Coordinates of C-alpha atoms and ligand atoms in Angstrom, one line a residue:
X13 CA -74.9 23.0 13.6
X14 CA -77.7 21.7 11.4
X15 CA -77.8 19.2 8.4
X16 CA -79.0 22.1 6.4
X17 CA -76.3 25.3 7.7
X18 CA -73.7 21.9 7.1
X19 CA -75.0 21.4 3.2
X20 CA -75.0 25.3 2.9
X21 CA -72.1 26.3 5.2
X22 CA -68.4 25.7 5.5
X23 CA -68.3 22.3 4.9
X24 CA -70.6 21.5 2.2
X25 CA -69.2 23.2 -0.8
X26 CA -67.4 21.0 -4.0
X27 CA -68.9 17.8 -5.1
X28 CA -66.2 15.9 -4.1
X29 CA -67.3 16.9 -0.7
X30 CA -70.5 15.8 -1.1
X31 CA -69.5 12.7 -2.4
X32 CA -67.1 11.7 0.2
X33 CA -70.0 13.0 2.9
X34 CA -72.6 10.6 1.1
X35 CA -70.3 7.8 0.9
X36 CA -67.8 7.9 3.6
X37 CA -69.0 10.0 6.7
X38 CA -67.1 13.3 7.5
X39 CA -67.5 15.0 11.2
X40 CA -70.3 17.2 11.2
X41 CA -68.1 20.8 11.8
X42 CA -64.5 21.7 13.3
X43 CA -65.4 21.8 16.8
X44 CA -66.6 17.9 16.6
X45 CA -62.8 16.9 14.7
X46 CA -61.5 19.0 17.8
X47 CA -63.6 16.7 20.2
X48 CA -62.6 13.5 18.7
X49 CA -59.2 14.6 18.5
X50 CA -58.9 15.5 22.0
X51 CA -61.1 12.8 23.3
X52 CA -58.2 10.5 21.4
X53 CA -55.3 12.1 22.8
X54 CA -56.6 12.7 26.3
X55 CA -56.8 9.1 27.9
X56 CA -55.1 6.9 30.7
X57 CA -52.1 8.6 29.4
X58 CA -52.6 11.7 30.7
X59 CA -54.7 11.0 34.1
X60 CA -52.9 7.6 34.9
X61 CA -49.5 7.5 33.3
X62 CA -48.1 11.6 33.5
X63 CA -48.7 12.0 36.8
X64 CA -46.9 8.2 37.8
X65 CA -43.9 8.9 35.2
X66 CA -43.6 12.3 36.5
X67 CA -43.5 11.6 40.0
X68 CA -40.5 9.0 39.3
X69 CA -38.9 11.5 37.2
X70 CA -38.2 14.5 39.7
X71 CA -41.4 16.8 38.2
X72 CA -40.6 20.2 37.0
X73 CA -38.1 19.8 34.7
X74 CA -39.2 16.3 33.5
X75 CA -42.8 18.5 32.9
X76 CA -40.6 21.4 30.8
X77 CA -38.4 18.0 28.7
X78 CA -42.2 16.7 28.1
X79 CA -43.8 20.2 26.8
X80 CA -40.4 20.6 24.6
X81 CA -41.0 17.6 23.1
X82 CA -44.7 17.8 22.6
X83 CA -43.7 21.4 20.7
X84 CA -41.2 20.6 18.3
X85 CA -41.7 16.7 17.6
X86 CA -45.2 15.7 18.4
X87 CA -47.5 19.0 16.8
X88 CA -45.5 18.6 13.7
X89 CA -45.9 15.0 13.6
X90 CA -49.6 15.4 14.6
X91 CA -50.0 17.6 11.3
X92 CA -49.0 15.6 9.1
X93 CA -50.7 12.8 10.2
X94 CA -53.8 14.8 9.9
X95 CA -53.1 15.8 6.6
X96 CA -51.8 12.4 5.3
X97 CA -55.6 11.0 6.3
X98 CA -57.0 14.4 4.7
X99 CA -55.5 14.1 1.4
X100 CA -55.7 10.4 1.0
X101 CA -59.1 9.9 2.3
X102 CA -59.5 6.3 3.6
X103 CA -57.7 4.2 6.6
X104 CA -54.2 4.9 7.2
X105 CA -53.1 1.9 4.8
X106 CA -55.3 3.6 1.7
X107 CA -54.2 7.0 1.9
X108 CA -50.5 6.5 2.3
X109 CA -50.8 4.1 -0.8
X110 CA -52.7 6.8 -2.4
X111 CA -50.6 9.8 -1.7
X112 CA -47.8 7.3 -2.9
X113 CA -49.2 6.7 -5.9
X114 CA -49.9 10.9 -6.2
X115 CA -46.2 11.1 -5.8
X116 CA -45.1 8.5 -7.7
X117 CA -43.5 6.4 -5.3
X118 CA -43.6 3.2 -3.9
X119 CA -47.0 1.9 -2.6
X120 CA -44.7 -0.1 -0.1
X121 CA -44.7 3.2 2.0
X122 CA -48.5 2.0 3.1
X123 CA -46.5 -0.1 5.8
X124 CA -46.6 3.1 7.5
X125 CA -50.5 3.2 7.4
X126 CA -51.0 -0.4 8.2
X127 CA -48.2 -0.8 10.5
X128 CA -49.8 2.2 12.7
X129 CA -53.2 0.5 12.3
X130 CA -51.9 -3.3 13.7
X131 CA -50.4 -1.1 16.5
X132 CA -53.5 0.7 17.3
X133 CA -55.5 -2.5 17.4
X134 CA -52.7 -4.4 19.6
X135 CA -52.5 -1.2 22.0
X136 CA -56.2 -1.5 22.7
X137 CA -56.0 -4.7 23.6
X138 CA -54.3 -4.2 26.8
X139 CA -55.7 -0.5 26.9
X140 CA -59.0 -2.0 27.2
X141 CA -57.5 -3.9 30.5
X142 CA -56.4 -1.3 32.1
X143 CA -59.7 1.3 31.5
X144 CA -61.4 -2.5 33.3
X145 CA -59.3 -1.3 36.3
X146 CA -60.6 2.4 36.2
X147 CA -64.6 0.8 35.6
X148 CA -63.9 -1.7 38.7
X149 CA -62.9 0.7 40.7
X150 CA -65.9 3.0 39.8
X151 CA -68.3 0.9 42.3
X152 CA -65.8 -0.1 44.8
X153 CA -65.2 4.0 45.2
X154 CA -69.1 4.6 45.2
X155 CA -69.8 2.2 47.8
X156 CA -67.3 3.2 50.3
X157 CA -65.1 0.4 49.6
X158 CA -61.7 2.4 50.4
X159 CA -63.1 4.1 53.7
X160 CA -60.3 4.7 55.7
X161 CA -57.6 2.0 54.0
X162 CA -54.7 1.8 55.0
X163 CA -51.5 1.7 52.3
X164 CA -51.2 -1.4 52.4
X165 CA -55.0 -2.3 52.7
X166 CA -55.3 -0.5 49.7
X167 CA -52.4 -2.7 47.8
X168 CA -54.2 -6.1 49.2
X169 CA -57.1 -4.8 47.2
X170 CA -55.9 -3.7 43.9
X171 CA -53.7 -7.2 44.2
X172 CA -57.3 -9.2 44.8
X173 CA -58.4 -7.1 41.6
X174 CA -55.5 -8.2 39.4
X175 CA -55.9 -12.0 40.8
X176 CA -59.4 -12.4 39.9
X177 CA -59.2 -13.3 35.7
X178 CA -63.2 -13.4 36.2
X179 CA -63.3 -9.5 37.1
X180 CA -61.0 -8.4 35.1
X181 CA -62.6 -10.7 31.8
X182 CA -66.5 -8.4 32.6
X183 CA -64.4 -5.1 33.3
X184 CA -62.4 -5.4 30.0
X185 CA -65.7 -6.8 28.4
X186 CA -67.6 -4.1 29.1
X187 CA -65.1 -1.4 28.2
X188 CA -65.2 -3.3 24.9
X189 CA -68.7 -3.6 23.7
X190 CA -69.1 -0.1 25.0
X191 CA -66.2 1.3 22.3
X192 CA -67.4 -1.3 19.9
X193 CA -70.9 -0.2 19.9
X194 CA -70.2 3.7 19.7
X195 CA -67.8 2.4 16.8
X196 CA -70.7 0.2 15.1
X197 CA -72.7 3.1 14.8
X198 CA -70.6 4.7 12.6
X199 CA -68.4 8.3 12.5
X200 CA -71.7 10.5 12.5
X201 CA -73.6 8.4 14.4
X202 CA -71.7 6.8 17.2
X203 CA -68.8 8.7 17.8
X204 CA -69.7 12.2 17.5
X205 CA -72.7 12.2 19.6
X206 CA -71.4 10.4 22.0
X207 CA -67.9 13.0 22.2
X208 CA -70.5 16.0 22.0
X209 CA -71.0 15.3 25.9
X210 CA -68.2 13.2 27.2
X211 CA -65.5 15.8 26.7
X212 CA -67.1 18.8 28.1
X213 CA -68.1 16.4 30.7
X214 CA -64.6 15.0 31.3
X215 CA -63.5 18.5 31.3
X216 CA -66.2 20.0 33.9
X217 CA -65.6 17.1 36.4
X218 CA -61.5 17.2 36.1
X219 CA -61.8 21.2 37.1
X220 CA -64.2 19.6 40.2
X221 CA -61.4 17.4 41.0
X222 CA -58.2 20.0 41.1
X223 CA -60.7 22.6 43.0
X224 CA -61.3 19.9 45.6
X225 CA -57.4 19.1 45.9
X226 CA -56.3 22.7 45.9
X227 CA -59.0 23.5 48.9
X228 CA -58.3 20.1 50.8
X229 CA -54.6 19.0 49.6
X230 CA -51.3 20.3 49.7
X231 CA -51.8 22.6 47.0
X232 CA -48.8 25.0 46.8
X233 CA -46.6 21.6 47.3
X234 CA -47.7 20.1 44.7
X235 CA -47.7 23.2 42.1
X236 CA -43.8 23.8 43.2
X237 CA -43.6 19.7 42.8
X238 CA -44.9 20.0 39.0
X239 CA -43.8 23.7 37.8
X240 CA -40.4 24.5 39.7
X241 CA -37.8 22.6 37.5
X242 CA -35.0 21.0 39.4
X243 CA -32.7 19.9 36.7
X244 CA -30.1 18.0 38.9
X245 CA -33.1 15.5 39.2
X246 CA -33.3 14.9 35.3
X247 CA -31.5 12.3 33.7
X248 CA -30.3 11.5 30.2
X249 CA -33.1 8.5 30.7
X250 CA -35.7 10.6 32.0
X251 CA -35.6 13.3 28.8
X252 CA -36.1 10.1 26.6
X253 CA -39.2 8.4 28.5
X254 CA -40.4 12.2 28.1
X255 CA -40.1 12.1 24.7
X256 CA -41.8 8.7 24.2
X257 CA -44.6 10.0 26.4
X258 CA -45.0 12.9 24.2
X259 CA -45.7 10.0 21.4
X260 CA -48.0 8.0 23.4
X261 CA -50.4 10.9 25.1
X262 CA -51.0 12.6 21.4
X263 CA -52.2 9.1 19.7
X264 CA -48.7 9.3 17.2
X265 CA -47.7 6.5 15.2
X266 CA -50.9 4.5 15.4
X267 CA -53.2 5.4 12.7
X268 CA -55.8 7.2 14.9
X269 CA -55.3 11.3 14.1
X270 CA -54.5 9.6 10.5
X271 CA -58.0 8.2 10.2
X272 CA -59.5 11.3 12.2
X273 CA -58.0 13.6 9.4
X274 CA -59.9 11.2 6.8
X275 CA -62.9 12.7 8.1
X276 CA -61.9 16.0 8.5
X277 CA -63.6 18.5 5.8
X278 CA -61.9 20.7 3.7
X279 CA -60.9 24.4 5.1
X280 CA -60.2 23.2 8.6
X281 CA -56.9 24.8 9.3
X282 CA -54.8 21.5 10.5
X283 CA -51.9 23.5 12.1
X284 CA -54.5 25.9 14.1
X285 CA -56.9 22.6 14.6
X286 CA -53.3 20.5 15.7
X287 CA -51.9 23.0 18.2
X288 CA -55.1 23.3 20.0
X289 CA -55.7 19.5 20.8
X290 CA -51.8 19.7 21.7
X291 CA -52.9 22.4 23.9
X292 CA -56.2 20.7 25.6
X293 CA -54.2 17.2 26.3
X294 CA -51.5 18.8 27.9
X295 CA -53.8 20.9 30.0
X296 CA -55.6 17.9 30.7
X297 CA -52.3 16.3 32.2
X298 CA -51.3 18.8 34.1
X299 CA -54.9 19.6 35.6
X300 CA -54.6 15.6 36.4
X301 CA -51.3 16.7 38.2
X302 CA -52.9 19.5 40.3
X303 CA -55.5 17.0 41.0
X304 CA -53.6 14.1 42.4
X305 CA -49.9 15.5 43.9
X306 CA -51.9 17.8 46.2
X307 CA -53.6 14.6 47.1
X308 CA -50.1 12.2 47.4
X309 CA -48.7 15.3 49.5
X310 CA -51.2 16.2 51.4
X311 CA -51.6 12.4 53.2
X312 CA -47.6 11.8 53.1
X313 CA -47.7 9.8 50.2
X314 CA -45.5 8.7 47.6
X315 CA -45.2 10.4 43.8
X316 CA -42.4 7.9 42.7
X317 CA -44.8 5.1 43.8
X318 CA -44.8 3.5 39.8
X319 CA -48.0 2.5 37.7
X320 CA -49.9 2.0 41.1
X321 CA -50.1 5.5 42.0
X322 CA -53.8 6.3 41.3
X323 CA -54.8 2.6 41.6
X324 CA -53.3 2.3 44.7
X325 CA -52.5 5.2 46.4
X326 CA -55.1 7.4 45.6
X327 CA -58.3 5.5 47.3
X328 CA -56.3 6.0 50.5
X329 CA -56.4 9.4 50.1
X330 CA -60.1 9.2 48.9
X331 CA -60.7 6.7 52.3
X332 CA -59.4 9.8 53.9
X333 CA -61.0 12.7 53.1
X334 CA -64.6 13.7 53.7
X335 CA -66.7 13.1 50.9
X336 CA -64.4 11.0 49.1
X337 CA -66.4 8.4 48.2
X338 CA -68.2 10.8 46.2
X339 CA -64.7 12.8 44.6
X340 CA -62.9 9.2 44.3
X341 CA -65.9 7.3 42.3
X342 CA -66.5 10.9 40.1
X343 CA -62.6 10.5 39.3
X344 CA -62.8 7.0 38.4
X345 CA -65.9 7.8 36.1
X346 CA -63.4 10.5 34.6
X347 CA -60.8 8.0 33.9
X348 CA -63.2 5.5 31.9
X349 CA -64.2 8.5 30.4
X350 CA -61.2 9.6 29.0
X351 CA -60.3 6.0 28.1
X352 CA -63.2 5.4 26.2
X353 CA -63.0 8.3 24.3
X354 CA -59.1 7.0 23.1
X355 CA -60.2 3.5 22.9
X356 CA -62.7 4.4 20.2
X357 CA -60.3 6.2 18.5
X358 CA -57.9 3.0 18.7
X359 CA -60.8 1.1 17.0
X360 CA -61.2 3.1 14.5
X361 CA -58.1 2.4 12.2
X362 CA -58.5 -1.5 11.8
X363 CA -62.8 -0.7 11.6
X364 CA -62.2 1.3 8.9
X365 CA -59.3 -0.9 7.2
X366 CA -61.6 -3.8 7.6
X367 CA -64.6 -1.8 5.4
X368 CA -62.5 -0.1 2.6
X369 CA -60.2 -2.8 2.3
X370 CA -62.0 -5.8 2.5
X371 CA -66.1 -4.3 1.9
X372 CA -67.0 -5.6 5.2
X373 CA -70.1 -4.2 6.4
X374 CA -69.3 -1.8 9.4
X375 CA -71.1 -4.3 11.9
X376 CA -69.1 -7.2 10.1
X377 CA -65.9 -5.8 10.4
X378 CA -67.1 -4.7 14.3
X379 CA -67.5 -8.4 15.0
X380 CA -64.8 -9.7 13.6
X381 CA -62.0 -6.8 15.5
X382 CA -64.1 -6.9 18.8
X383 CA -63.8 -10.7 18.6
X384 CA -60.2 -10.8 17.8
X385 CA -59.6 -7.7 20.2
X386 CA -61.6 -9.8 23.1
X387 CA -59.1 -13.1 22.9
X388 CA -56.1 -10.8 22.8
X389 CA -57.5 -8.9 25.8
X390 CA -57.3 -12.4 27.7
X391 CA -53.8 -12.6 27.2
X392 CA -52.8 -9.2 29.2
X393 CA -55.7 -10.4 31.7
X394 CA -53.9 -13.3 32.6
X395 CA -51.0 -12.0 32.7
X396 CA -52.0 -10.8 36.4
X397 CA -52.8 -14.3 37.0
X398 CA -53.2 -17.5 35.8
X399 CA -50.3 -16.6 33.2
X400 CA -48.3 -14.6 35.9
X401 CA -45.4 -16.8 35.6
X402 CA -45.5 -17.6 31.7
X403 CA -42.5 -14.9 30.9
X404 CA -40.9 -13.9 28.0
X405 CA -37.6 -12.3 28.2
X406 CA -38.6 -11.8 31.9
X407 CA -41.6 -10.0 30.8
X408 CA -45.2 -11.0 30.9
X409 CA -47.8 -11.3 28.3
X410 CA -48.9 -7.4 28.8
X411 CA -45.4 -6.0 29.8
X412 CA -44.2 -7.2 26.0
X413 CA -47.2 -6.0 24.4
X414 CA -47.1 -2.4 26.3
X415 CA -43.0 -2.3 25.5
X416 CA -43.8 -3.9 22.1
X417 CA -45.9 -1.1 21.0
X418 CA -45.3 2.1 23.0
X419 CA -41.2 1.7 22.6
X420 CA -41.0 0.3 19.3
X421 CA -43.5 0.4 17.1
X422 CA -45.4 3.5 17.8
X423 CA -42.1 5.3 17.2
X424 CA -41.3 3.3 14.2
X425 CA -45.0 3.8 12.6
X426 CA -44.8 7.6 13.3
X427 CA -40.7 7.7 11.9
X428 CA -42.1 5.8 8.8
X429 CA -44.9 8.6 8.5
X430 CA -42.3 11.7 9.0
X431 CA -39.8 10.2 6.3
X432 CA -43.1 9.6 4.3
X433 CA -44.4 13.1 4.1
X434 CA -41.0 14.6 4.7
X435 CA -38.4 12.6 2.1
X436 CA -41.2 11.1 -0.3
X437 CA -43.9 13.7 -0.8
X438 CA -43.4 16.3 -3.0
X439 CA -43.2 20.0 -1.0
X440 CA -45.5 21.4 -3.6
X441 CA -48.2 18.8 -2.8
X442 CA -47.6 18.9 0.9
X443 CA -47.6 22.5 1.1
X444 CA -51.2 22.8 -0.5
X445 CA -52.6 19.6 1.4
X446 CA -51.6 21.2 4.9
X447 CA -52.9 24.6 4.0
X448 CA -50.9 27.1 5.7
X449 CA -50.9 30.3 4.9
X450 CA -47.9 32.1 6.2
X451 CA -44.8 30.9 4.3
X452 CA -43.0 31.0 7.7
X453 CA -44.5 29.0 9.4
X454 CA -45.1 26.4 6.5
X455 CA -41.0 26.4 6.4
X456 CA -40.6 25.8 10.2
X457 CA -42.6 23.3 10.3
X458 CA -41.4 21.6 7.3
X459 CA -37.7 22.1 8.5
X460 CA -38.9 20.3 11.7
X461 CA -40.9 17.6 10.2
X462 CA -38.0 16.6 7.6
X463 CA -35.0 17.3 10.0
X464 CA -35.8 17.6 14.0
X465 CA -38.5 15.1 14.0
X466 CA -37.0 12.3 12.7
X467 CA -33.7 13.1 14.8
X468 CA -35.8 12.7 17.7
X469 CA -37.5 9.6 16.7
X470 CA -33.7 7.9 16.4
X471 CA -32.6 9.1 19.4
X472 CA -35.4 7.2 21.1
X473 CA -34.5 4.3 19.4
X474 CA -30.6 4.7 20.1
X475 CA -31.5 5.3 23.5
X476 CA -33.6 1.6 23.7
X477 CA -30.2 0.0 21.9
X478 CA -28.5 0.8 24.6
X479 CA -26.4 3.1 22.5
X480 CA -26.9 6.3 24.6
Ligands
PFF12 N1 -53.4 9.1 23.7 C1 -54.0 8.1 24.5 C2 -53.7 8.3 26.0 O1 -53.0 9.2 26.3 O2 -54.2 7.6 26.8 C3 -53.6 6.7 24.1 C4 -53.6 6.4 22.7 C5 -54.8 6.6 22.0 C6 -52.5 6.0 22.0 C7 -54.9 6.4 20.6 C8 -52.5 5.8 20.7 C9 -53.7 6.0 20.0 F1 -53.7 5.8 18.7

C-alpha cells in the first residue's frame, strides 16, 4: 500500500486521523496490525514452551484444555485490550486514564495500563535471555557442533552455555540492541518493515521444518501424541497451567496488544482482526508440535523432558539426521525470529510510556529502557552462574522473575483490564469502540468478558493459593 492509496483509502479519512497519523504513528494498513500482532503473540512461547508443557502434560487433551481456553478467555480478553489502546490512543497507562476519565471513573484504574507495562518490561528482561540461547545456538548448529551428540553430550553443552556469564552477557546483548534498534526507529519505520518480512519468513521456514519431520520423523506418532485426547492423563493442575499458557502465548496482561491497538486505524474490525492472530499463534504452536514430537519420537526421545526439550534434546536429533546442520541452525534462526518479533512488542509499552509521559525523545527513552533492561538482564544471566546459589524462596534470580510475572502479574494486569472494560466502562461506549456489528455476537462476548473471563482469571489465582 502506498502513502498516497493510505491518505486516500481506508485509513486516511477524519482529521483526527490525520492528526494522530502526523503526530503519533499509526500502522500503515490492517494486514501490518495483523503482522505485529502475530509477530507479538508468536514467540518462545509457542516454539519453546507448548511443545515442553505439553509433552509433560499428556498432549491431546492438554492441547483441546489450551484451545478452550484461548476461545473463551484469551480472544475476548485480546479485544478488549485492542480496543482499550484504540479508544484511548497512547501507552497502556494514558488510555486507561483516558477512557476513565470518558467514563467518569477513577483515573486509579491506569494501574491496569502501567502495571501491564512494568510487567512487559520485567518479562523482557529474562525473555531477552532466553532468545540469547536460541542466537547461541544458531552457530553452534551451523557449524556442526551437535554432529552425532549423544544425550548427554548434548546436556554437557547447553550446561557449558549456561555456565559461561560472558556468552550469555553478548547473546542477550545482541538480542537487545537488535529489538532496541527496530524500536528506535519508530512504529512506521522500525517495526513494520522489519515484520513485513520476518513473519512470512518465520512462517515459510516453520512449514520447511514440519515437512522435514513428517518425511524423516515419526510423524503419525507424534500427530496421535498432540491431537488424540487422553483425558485420564489431565490433571486439575494441568487445565490451569493451560490456561496460564493461553495468557502468556497471546501477549495478555502486559500492555503490548494494548499499545498495538493505539496504532491501529479506525474501521479495522477488532473481533475479525483478534480471532485471526488467535488463529495464526495457535497454528504456529501446533506446527511447532508437528515439527519437534516427530523429531523426540522418532530418535526415542523424551516429550516430558522440561524447559530443555529443544535446547537439549533436539540438537541430538539434529546430530542425527542428514542435513541437520542445515534444518537445526534454520530452526534456531526461526526461534530468534519469533522472539524478536515478541521482544519488540515487549519494548514497546514502557518506549512509548517513556515519550507520552515524560516527552522523552524516542531515542532518549530507547536509552534509558535498553540501559535499565541490560542490568536487569544480568541478573537472570547470573542466575545460571555466578548467582546460581543466591536463592530466594528456593528460587533463583530468573525463576522469581519468570513466576513473578507469568503467574501473578500477567493475570492480575489482564483481570484489572477485564473488570476495567467490563464493570467500569459504560456498555454504550464499549459497544461503539469495539465495533461489532451483529448484536449477537457483541452480547457473547460482552457476557464473556464481564462474567467467564474474570472467573477464569480467579481460578488461576485460587489454583496458585493453594486453594484448589
Ligand atoms: N507471546 C509471547 C510468546 O509466546 O513468546 C510472549 C509475550 C510477548 C508475552 C509479549 C507478553 C507480551 F506482552
Amino acid at each position: 500500500m502506498t502513502e498516497k492509496s493510505l491518505a486516500a483509502g481506508s485509513l486516511g479519512g477524519t482529521s483526527a486521523h490525520a492528526q494522530q497519523r502526523a503526530t503519533r504513528g499509526l500502522w500503515s494498513s490492517r494486514w501490518v496490525f495483523f503482522l505485529a500482532a502475530t509477530g507479538s503473540a508468536v514467540g518462545l512461547g509457542n516454539i519453546w514452551k507448548f511443545p515442553y508443557i505439553t509433552g509433560q502434560n499428556g498432549g491431546g487433551a492438554f492441547v483441546l484444555v489450551y484451545l478452550a481456553c484461548i476461545l473463551l478467555i484469551g480472544i475476548p480478553l485480546l479485544m478488549a485490550e485492542v480496543m482499550i489502546g484504540r479508544r484511548g490512543r497512547q501507552n497502556p497507562d494514558g488510555a486507561v486514564a483516558r477512557l476513565a476519565r470518558e467514563a467518569g471513573a477513577s483515573t486509579r484504574w491506569r494501574v491496569a495500563g502501567w502495571l501491564g507495562g512494568l510487567t512487559g518490561f520485567l518479562i523482557l528482561s529474562f525473555y531477552l535471555v532466553v532468545a540469547g540461547w536460541a542466537l547461541a545456538y544458531v552457530p553452534a548448529t551451523f557449524s556442526g557442533g551437535f554432529a552425532g551428540v549423544s544425550g548427554e553430550a548434548s546436556g554437557e553443552l547447553f550446561g557449558a552455555l549456561l555456565a559461561s556469564p560472558l556468552r550469555l552477557v553478548v547473546c542477550a546483548t545482541l538480542v537487545l540492541a537488535a529489538t532496541m534498534l527496530i524500536v528506535g526507529l519508530g512504529v512506521r519505520g522500525g517495526l513494520e518493515r522489519s515484520l513485513r518480512f520476518l513473519m512470512p519468513g518465520l512462517f515459510v521456514l516453520m512449514l520447511v521444518l514440519v515437512v522435514y519431520a513428517a518425511i524423516e520423523g515419526e510423524f503419525a506418532q507424534a500427530l496421535q501424541f498432540l491431537f488424540v485426547p487422553d483425558f485420564s492423563e489431565l490433571t486439575a493442575k494441568s487445565v490451569l497451567i493451560a490456561l496460564g499458557h493461553a495468557f502468556f502465548t497471546l501477549s495478555l496482561g502486559c500492555g503490548a496488544m494494548m499499545v498495538y491497538g493505539s496504532y491501529l486505524p479506525e474501521g479495522t474490525s477488532i473481533a475479525k482482526t483478534s480471532v485471526l492472530v488467535a488463529l495464526a499463534d495457535t497454528a504456529v504452536a501446533l506446527l511447532a508440535g508437528m515439527a519437534i514430537f516427530p523429531l523426540v519420537f522418532g530418535n526415542a526421545l523424551e516429550p516430558g523432558a522440561g524447559p530443555g526439550l529443544i535446547f537439549v534434546t533436539l540438537p541430538i536429533a539434529f546430530g542425527q539426521m542428514p542435513l541437520g546442520q542445515v534444518v537445526g541452525g534454520l530452526f534456531f534462526v526461526m526461534l530468534v525470529i519469533a522472539a524478536l518479533t515478541s521482544a519488540i512488542s515487549l519494548s514497546e509499552p514502557s518506549i512509548a510510556w517513556l515519550t507520552e509521559r515524560f516527552g522523552m525523545s524516542r531515542l532518549k527513552a530507547v536509552l534509558v529502557s535498553g540501559g535499565l533492561l541490560w542490568l536487569l538482564s544480568l541478573g537472570s544471566v547470573f542466575s545460571f552462574n555466578l548467582w546460581a546459589d543466591y536463592q530466594l524462596f528456593g528460587k533463583t534470580f530468573f525463576d522469581t522473575l519468570d513466576y513473578l510475572t507469568t503467574n501473578w502479574l500477567m493475570p492480575l494486569g489482564g483481570l484489572g483490564t477485564v473488570l476495567f472494560t467490563g464493570w467500569v466502562l459504560k456498555e454504550a461506549t464499549v459497544r461503539e469502540a469495539i465495533g461489532l456489528q451483529r448484536d449477537g455476537l457483541f452480547r457473547a462476548w460482552w457476557l464473556l468478558l464481564r462474567f467467564g473471563t474474570p472467573l477464569g482469571i480467579v481460578l488461576v489465582f485460587l489454583n496458585l493459593a493453594g486453594m484448589i
